[in-house]
Short mmCIF file of N, CA and C and ligand atoms in Angstrom, two decimals:
data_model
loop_
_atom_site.label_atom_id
_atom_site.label_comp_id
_atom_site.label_asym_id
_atom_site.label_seq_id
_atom_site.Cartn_x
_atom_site.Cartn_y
_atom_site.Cartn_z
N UNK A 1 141.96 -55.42 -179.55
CA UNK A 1 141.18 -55.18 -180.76
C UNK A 1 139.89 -56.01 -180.73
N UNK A 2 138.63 -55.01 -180.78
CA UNK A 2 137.28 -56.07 -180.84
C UNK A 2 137.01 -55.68 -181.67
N UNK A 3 135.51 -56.00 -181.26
CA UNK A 3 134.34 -56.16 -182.86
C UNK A 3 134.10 -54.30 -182.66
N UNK A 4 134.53 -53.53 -183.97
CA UNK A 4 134.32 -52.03 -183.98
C UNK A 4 133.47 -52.30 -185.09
N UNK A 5 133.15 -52.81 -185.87
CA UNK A 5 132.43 -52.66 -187.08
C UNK A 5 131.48 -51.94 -186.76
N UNK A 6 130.37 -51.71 -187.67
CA UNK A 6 129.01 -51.66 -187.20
C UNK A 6 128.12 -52.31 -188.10
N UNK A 7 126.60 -52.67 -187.72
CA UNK A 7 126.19 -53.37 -188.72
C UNK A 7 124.90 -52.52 -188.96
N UNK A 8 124.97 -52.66 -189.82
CA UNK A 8 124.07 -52.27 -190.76
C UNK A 8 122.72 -52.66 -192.04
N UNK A 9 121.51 -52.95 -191.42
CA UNK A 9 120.93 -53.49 -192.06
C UNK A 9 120.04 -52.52 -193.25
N UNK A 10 119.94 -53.20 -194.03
CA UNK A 10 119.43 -52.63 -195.39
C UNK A 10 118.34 -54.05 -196.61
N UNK A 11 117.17 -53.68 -196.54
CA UNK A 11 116.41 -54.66 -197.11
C UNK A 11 116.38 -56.06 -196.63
N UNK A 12 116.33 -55.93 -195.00
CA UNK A 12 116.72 -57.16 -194.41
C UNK A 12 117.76 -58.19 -194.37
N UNK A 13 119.07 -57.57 -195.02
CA UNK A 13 120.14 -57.81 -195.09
C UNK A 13 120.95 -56.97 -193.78
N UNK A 14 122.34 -57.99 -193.35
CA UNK A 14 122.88 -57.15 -192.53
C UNK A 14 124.31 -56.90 -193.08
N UNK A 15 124.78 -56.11 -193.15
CA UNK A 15 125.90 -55.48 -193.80
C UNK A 15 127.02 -55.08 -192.31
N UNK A 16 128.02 -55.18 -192.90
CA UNK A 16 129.26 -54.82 -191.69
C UNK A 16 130.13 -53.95 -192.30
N UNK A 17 129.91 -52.74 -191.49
CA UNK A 17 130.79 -51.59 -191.85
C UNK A 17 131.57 -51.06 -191.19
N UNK A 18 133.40 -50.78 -192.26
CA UNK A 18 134.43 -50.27 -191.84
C UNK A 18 134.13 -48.97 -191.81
N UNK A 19 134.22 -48.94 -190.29
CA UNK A 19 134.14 -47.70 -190.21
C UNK A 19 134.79 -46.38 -190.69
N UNK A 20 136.33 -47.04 -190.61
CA UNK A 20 137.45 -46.23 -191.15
C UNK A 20 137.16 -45.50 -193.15
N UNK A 21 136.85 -46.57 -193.52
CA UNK A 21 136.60 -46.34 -195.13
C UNK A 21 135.13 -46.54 -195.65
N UNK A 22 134.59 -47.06 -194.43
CA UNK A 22 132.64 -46.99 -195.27
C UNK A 22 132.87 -47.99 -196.14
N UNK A 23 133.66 -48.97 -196.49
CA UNK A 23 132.89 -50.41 -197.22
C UNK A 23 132.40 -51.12 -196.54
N UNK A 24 131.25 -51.43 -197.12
CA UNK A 24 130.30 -52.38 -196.03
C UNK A 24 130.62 -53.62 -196.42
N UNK A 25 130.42 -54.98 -196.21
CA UNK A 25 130.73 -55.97 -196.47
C UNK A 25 129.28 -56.88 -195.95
N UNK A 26 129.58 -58.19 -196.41
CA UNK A 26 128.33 -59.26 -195.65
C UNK A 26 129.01 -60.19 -194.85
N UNK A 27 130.16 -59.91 -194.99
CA UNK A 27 130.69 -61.04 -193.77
C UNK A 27 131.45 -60.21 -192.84
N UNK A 28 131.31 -60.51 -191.54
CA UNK A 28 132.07 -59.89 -190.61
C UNK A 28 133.53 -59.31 -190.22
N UNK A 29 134.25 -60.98 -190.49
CA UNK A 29 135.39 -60.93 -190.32
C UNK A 29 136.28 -60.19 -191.68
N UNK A 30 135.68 -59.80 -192.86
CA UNK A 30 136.06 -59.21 -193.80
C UNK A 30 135.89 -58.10 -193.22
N UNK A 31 135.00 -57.41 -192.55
CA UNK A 31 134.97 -55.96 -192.33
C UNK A 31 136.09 -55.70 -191.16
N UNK A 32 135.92 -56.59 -190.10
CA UNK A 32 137.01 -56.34 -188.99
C UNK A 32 137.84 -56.65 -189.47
N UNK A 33 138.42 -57.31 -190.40
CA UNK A 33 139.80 -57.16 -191.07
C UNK A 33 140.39 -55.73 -191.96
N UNK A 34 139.48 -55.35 -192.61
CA UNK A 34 139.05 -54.35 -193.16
C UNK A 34 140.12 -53.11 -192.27
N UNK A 35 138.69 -53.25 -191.51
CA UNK A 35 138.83 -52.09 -190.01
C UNK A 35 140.05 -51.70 -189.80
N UNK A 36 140.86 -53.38 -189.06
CA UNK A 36 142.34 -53.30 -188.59
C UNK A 36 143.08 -52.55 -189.37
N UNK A 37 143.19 -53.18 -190.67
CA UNK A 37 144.43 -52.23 -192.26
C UNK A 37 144.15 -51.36 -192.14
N UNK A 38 143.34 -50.43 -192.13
CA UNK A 38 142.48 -48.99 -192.23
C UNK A 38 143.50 -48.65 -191.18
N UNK A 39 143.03 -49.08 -190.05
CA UNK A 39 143.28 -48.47 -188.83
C UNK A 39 144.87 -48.28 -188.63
N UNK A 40 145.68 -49.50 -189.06
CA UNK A 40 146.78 -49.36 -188.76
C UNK A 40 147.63 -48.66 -189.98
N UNK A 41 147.00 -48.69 -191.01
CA UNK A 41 148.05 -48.25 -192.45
C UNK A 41 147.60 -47.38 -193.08
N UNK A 42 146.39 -46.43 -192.14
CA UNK A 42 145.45 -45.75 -192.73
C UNK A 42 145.46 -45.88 -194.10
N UNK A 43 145.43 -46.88 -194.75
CA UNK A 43 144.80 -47.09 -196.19
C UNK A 43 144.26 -48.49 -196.22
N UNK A 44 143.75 -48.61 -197.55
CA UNK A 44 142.74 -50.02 -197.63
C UNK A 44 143.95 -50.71 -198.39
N UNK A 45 143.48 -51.90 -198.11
CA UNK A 45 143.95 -53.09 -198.64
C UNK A 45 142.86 -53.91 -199.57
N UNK A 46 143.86 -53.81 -201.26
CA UNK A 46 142.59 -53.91 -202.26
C UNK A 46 142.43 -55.58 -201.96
N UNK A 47 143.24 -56.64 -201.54
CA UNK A 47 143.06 -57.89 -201.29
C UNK A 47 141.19 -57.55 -200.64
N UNK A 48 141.15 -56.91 -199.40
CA UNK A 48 140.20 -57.13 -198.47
C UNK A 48 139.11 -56.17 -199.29
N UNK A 49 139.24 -55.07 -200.02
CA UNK A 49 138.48 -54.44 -200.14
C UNK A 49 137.54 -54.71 -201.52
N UNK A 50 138.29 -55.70 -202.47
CA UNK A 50 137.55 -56.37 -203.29
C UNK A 50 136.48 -57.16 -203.08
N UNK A 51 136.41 -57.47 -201.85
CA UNK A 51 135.37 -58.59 -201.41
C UNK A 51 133.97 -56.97 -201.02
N UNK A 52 134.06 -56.23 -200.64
CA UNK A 52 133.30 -55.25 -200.29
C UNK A 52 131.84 -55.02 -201.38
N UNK A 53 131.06 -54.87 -200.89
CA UNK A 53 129.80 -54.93 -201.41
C UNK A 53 129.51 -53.56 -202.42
N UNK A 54 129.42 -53.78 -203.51
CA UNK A 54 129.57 -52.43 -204.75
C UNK A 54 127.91 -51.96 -204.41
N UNK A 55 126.88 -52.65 -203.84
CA UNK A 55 125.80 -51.65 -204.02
C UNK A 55 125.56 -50.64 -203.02
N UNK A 56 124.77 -49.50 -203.35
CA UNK A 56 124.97 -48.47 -202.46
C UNK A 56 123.95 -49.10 -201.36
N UNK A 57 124.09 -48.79 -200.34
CA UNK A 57 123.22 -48.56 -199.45
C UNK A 57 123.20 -47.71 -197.90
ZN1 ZN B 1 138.30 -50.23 -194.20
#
């Protein structure tokens, strides 16, 4: 398991996105954590997904 995220910058911000569910996040290891639950339980985990960034971009 590596780094699958992707990042994503927006207003000179860099954002890290699960790919699996499209929440972007600002910290990394929240998104590759993210990623993993997705990946393995195909569903989100609201612990990880609360931290996820509410603005659109
Ligand atoms: Zn996810």
């Amino acid at each position: 398991m590596g780094d699958m995220v992707r990042v994503l910058e927006h207003k000179g911000v860099e954002y890290y996105l699960c790919e699996k569910c499209d929440m972007s996040y600002l910290n990394k290891d929240l998104a590759n954590k993210c990623e993993a639950f997705c990946e393995e339980f195909k569903a989100c985990n609201i612990d990880i997904t609360k931290h996820a960034v509410k603005e659109e971009i």
